[in-house]
Coordinates of C-alpha atoms and ligand atoms in Angstrom, one line a residue:
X14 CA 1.8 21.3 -21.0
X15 CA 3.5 24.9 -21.0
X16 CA 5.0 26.3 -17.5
X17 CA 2.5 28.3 -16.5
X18 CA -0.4 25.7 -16.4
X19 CA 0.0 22.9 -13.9
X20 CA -1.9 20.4 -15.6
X21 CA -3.4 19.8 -18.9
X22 CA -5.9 16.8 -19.5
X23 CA -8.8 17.0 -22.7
X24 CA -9.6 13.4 -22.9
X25 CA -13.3 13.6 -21.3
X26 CA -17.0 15.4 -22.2
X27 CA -16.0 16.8 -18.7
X28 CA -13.8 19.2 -20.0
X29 CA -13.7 22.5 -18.8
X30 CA -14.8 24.8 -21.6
X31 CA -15.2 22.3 -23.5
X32 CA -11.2 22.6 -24.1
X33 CA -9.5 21.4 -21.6
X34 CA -8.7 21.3 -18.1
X35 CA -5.4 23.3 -16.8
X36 CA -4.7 24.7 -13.5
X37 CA -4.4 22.9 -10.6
X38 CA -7.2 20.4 -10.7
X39 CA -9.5 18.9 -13.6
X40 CA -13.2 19.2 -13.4
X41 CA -13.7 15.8 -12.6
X42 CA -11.9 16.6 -9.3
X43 CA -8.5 14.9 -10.7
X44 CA -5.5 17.0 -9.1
X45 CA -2.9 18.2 -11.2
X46 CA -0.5 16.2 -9.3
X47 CA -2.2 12.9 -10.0
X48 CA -3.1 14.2 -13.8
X49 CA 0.8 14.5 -14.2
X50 CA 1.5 11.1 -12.8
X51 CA -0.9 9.3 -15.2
X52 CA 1.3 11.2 -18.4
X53 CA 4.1 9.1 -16.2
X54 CA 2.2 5.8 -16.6
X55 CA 1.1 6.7 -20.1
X56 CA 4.7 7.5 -20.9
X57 CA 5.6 4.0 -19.5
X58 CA 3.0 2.3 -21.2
X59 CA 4.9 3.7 -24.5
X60 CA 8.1 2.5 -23.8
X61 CA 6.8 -1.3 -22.6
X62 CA 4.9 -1.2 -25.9
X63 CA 8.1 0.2 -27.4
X64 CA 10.2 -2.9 -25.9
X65 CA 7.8 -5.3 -26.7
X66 CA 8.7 -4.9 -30.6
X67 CA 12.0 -6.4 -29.4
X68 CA 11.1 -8.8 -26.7
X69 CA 7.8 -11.4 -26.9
X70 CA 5.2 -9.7 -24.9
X71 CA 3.5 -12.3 -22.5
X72 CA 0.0 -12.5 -21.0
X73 CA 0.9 -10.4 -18.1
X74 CA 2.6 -8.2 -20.5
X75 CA -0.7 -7.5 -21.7
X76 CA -2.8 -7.7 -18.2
X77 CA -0.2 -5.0 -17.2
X78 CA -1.5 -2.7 -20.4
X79 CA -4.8 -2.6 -19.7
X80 CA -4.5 -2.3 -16.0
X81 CA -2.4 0.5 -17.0
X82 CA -4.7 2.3 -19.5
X83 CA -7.4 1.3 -17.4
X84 CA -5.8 3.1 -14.5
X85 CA -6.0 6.7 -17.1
X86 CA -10.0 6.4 -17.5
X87 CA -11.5 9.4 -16.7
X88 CA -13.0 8.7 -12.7
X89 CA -11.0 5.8 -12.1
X90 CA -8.0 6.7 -9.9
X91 CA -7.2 10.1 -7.8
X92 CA -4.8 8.0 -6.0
X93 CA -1.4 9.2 -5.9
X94 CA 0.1 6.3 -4.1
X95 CA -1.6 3.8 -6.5
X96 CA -1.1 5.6 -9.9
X97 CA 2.9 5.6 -8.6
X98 CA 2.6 1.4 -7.8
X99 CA 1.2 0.9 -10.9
X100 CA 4.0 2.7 -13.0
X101 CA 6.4 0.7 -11.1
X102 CA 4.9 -1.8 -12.0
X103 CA 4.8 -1.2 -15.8
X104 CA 8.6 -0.3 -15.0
X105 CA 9.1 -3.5 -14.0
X106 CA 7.5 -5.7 -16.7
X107 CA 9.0 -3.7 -19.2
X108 CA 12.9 -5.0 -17.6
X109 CA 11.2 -8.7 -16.9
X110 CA 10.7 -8.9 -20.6
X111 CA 14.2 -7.4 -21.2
X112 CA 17.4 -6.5 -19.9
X113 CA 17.2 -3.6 -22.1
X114 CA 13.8 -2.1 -21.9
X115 CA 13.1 0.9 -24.1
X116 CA 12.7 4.3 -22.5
X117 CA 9.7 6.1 -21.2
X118 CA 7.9 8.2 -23.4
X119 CA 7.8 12.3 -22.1
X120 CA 3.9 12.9 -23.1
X121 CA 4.7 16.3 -23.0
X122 CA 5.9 15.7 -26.9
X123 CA 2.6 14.9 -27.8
X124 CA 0.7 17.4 -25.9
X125 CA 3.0 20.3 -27.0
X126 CA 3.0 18.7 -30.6
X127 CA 1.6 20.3 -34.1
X128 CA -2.2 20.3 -33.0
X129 CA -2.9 17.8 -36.3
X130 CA -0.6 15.3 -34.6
X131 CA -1.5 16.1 -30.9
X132 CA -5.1 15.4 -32.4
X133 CA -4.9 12.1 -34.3
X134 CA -2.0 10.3 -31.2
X135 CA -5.1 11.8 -28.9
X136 CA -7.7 10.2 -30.5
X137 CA -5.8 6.6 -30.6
X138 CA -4.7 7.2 -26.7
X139 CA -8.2 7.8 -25.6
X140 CA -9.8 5.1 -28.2
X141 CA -7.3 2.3 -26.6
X142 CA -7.7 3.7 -22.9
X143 CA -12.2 2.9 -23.3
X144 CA -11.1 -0.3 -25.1
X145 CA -9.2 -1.4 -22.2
X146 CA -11.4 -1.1 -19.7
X147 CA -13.9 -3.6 -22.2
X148 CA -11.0 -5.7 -22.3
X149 CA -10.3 -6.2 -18.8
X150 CA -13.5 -7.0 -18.2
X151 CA -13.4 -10.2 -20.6
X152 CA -10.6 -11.2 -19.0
X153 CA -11.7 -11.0 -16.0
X154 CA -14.4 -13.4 -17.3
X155 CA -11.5 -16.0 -19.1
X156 CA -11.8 -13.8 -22.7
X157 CA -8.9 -12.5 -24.8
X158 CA -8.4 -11.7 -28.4
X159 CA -5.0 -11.6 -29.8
X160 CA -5.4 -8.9 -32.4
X161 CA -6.8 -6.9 -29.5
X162 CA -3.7 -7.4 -27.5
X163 CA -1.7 -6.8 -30.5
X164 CA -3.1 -3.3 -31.4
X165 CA -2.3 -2.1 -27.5
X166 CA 1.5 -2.6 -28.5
X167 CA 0.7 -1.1 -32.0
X168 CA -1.0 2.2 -31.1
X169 CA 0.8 2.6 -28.1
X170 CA 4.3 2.4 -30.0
X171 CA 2.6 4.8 -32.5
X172 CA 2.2 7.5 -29.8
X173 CA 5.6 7.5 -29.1
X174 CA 7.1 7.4 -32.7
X175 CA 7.7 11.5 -34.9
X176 CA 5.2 10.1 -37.1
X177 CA 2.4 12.5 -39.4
X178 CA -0.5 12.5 -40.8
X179 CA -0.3 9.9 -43.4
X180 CA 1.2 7.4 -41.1
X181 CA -1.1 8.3 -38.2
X182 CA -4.8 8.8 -39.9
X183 CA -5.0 4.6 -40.7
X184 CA -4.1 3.4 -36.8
X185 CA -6.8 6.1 -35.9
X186 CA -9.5 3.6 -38.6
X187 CA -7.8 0.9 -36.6
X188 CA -8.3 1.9 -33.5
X189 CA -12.1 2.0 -34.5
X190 CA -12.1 -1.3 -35.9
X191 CA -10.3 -2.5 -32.7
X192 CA -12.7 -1.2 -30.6
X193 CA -15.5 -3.2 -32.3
X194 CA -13.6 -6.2 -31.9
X195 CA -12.8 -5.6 -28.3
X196 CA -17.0 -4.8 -28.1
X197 CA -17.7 -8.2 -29.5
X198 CA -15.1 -9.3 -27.2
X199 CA -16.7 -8.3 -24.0
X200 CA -20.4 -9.1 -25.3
X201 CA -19.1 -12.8 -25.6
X202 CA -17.4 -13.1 -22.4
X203 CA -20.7 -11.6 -20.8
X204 CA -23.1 -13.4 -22.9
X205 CA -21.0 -17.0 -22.4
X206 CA -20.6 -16.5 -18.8
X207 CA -24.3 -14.9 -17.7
X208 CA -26.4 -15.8 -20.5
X209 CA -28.4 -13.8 -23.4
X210 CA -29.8 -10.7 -21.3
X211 CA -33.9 -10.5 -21.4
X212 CA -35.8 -7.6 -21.5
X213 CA -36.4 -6.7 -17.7
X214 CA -38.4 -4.7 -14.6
X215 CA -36.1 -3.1 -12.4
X216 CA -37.7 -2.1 -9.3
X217 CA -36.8 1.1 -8.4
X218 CA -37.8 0.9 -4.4
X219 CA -35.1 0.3 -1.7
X220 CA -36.5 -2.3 0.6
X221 CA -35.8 -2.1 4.5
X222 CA -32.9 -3.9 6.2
X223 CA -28.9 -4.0 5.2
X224 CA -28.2 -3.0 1.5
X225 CA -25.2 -2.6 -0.9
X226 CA -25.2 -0.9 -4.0
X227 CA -23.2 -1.7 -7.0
X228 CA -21.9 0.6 -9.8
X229 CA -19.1 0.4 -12.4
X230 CA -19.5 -2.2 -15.3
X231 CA -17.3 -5.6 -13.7
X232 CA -20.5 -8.1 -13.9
X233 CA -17.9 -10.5 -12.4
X234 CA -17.6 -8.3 -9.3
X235 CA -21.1 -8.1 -8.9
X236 CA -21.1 -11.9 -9.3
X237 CA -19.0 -12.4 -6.2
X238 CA -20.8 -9.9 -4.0
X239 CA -23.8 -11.3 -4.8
X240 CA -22.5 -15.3 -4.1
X241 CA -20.8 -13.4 -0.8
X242 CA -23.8 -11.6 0.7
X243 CA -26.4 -14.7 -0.3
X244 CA -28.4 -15.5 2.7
X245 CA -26.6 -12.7 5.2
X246 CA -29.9 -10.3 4.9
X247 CA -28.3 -7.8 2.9
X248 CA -29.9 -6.9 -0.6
X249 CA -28.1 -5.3 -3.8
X250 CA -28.9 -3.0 -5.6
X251 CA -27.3 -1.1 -9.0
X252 CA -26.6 2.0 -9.7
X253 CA -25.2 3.5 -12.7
X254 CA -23.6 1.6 -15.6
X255 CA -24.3 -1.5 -13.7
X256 CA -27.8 -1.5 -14.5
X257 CA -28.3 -3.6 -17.3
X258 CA -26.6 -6.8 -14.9
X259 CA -30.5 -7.2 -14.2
X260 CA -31.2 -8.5 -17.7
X261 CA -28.7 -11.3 -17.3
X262 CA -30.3 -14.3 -16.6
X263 CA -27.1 -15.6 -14.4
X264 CA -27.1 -12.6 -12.5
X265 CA -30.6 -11.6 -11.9
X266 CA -31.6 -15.6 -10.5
X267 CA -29.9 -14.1 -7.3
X268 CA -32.9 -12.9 -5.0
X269 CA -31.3 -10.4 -3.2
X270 CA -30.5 -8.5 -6.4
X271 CA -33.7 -6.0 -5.8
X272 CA -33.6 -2.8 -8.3
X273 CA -31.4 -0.3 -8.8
X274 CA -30.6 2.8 -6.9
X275 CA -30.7 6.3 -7.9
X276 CA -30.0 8.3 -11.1
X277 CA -27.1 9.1 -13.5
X278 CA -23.1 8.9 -12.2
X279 CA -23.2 12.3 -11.8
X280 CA -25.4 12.5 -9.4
X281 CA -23.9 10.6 -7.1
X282 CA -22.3 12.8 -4.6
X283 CA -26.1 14.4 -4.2
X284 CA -27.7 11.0 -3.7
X285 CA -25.8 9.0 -1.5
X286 CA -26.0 11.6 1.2
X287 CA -26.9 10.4 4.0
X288 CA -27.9 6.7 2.5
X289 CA -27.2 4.0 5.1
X290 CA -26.1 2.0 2.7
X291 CA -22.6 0.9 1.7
X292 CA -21.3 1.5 -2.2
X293 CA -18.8 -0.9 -4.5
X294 CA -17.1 0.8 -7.3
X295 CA -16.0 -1.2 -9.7
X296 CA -15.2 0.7 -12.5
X297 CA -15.3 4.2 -14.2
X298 CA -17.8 5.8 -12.3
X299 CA -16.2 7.4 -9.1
X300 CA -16.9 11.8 -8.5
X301 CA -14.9 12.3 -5.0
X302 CA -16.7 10.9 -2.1
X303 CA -17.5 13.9 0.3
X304 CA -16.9 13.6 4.0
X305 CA -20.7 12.8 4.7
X306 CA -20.1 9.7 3.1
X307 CA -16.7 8.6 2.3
X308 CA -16.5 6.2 5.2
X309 CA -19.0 3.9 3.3
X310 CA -17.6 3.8 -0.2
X311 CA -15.2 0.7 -1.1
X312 CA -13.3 0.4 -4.2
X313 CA -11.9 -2.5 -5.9
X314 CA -9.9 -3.2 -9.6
X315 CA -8.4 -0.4 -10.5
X316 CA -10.7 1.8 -9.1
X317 CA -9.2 4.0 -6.3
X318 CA -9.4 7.0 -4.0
X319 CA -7.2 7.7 -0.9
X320 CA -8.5 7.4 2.2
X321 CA -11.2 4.9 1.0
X322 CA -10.8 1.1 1.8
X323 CA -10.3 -0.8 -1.6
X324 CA -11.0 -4.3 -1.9
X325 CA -8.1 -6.1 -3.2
X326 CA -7.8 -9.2 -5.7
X327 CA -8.8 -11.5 -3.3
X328 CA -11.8 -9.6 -3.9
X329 CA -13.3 -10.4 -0.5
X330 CA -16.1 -8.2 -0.1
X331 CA -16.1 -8.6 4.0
X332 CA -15.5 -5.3 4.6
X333 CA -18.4 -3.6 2.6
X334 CA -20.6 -6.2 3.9
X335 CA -19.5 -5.7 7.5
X336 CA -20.4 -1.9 7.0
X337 CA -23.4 -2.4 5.5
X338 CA -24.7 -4.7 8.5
X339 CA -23.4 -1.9 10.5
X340 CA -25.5 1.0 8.8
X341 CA -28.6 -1.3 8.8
X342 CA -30.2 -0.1 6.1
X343 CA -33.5 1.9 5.7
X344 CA -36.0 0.9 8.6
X345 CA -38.9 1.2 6.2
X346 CA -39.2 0.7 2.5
X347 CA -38.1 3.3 -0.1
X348 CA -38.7 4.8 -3.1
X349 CA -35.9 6.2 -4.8
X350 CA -35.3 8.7 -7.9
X351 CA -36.1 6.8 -11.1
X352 CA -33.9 6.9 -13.9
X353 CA -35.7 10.0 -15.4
X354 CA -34.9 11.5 -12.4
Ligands
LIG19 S1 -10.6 13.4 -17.2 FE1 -10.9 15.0 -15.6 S2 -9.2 16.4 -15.9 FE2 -9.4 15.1 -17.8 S3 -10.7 16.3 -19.2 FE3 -12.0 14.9 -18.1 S4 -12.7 16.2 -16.3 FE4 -10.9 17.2 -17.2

């Protein structure tokens, strides 16, 4: 990142100009304040990665990695505050682990590095940083995989190191590979837990009354919300990534769990206008919530936006269930975009 540009950020399709985003906000809606603070956390990633080569990582070693990462994912986190807690955070398990934790990482070496090098570290950063979002979700559901773990502390330690091309190129094939792992990972800890999905009608129609809708890819949030709201009038719908929870025969025996609700992520800020409905996000999903409806999105995980209430790891849903008994819902049934818009 040279002087002149406040912020520089490449990792998404979003990308303005297909180059990247400078200036003093990302097109995604990212500040350059908060784009700066995630290089922090990445940088402190690097060096907890960097210490673990000397000290025995542990499982909250690695829970703290991929919250981390996780944090990074592109419509995730515009929150300041949180981003700050959860480098602190990474601070802090790097000197639990050891009285001499290695130093962060300035990501500005890598951004400002040969554009070979700034190319191959990028492609391993942004492999590991989808990767961990599939792997928090397994563990949410009990599922880790060493080797998966392992390759966190390997690629991240890579990003910090003067390395070139010839050391760089095979932990780029091995991020790949990883990723297919981690995949498999995440299909196992879904399939295990919810059953072998089946192929499935998903009513498109809003029915009348109290209604919550659901997007982001945590099948275990949706789980709770759904055991949480059972028998309180309030149906659930999807949205999003979170569609294909209807196929899962675990998930779709709940009868409350009606259709899903509108379109593509992107749409978002266009569709829930106006909906008297209340909205989860659970993962990597969120666009900024404008002022017409902020008041009735919730975030939970790692998911988070200031000035909207998050859901902590209690994960006790009261609150989005309590607004959407408030809003009450459509007072007749309603057909909603379909998927082809
Ligand atoms: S994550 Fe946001 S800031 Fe980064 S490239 Fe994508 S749109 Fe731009």
């Amino acid at each position: 990142m040279t002087k002149e540009k406040q912020m520089f950020c490449f990792q998404c399709e979003q990308t303005a100009m297909g180059t990247g985003c400078t200036g003093c906000a990302g097109v995604c809606g990212k500040s350059a304040v908060e784009a700066g603070l995630q290089d922090v956390l990445t940088g402190a990633l690097v060096g907890l990665a960097r210490t673990c080569q000397t000290a025995a990582p542990t499982a909250k070693t690695y829970r703290t990695i991929l919250e981390g990462m996780f944090t990074t994912i592109t419509n995730v986190n515009f929150n300041t505050t949180t981003t700050q807690a959860m480098i602190d955070k990474v601070h802090a398990e790097a000197a639990a682990l050891s009285s001499t934790p290695a130093a962060d990482y300035d990501m500005n070496q890598m951004w400002n590095a040969d554009e070979d090098i700034r190319s191959l570290k990028s492609l391993i950063l942004f492999g590991m940083r989808g990767m961990a979002a599939y792997a928090y979700h397994a563990l949410m559901l009990g599922k880790s995989s060493e080797e998966v773990d392992a390759f966190f502390v390997k690629g991240l330690s890579a990003i910090g190191e003067d390395w070139g091309m010839d050391e760089l190129l095979p932990i780029v094939m091995e991020t790949g590979k990883v990723n297919l792992t981690c995949m498999a990972l995440l299909d196992e800890a879904n399939t295990s837990t919810y059953g072998t999905p089946v192929p499935t009608t998903v009513p498109l129609t809003v029915e009348k009354g109290p209604f919550i809708v659901v997007t982001g890819h945590d099948l275990k949030d949706l789980e709770l919300l759904l055991k949480q709201t059972e028998g309180k009038g309030i149906n659930i719908y999807t949205h999003g990534e979170m569609l294909p929870a209807h196929a899962y025969p675990e998930l779709k025996k709940y009868k409350h769990l009606k259709g899903n609700f509108g379109t593509a992520w992107q749409n978002q800020q266009k569709e829930f206008d106006g909906v008297p409905g209340a909205f989860l996000f659970t993962t990597n999903c969120l666009m900024p919530p404008r002022k017409s409806y902020i008041d009735r999105v919730f975030t939970t995980e790692v998911v988070s936006f200031d000035g909207v209430t998050h859901i902590g790891e209690d994960t006790a849903f009261t609150p989005v269930i309590e607004k959407a008994l408030g809003l009450g819902g459509y007072a007749a049934d309603r057909q909603v975009a379909g998927l082809d818009g």
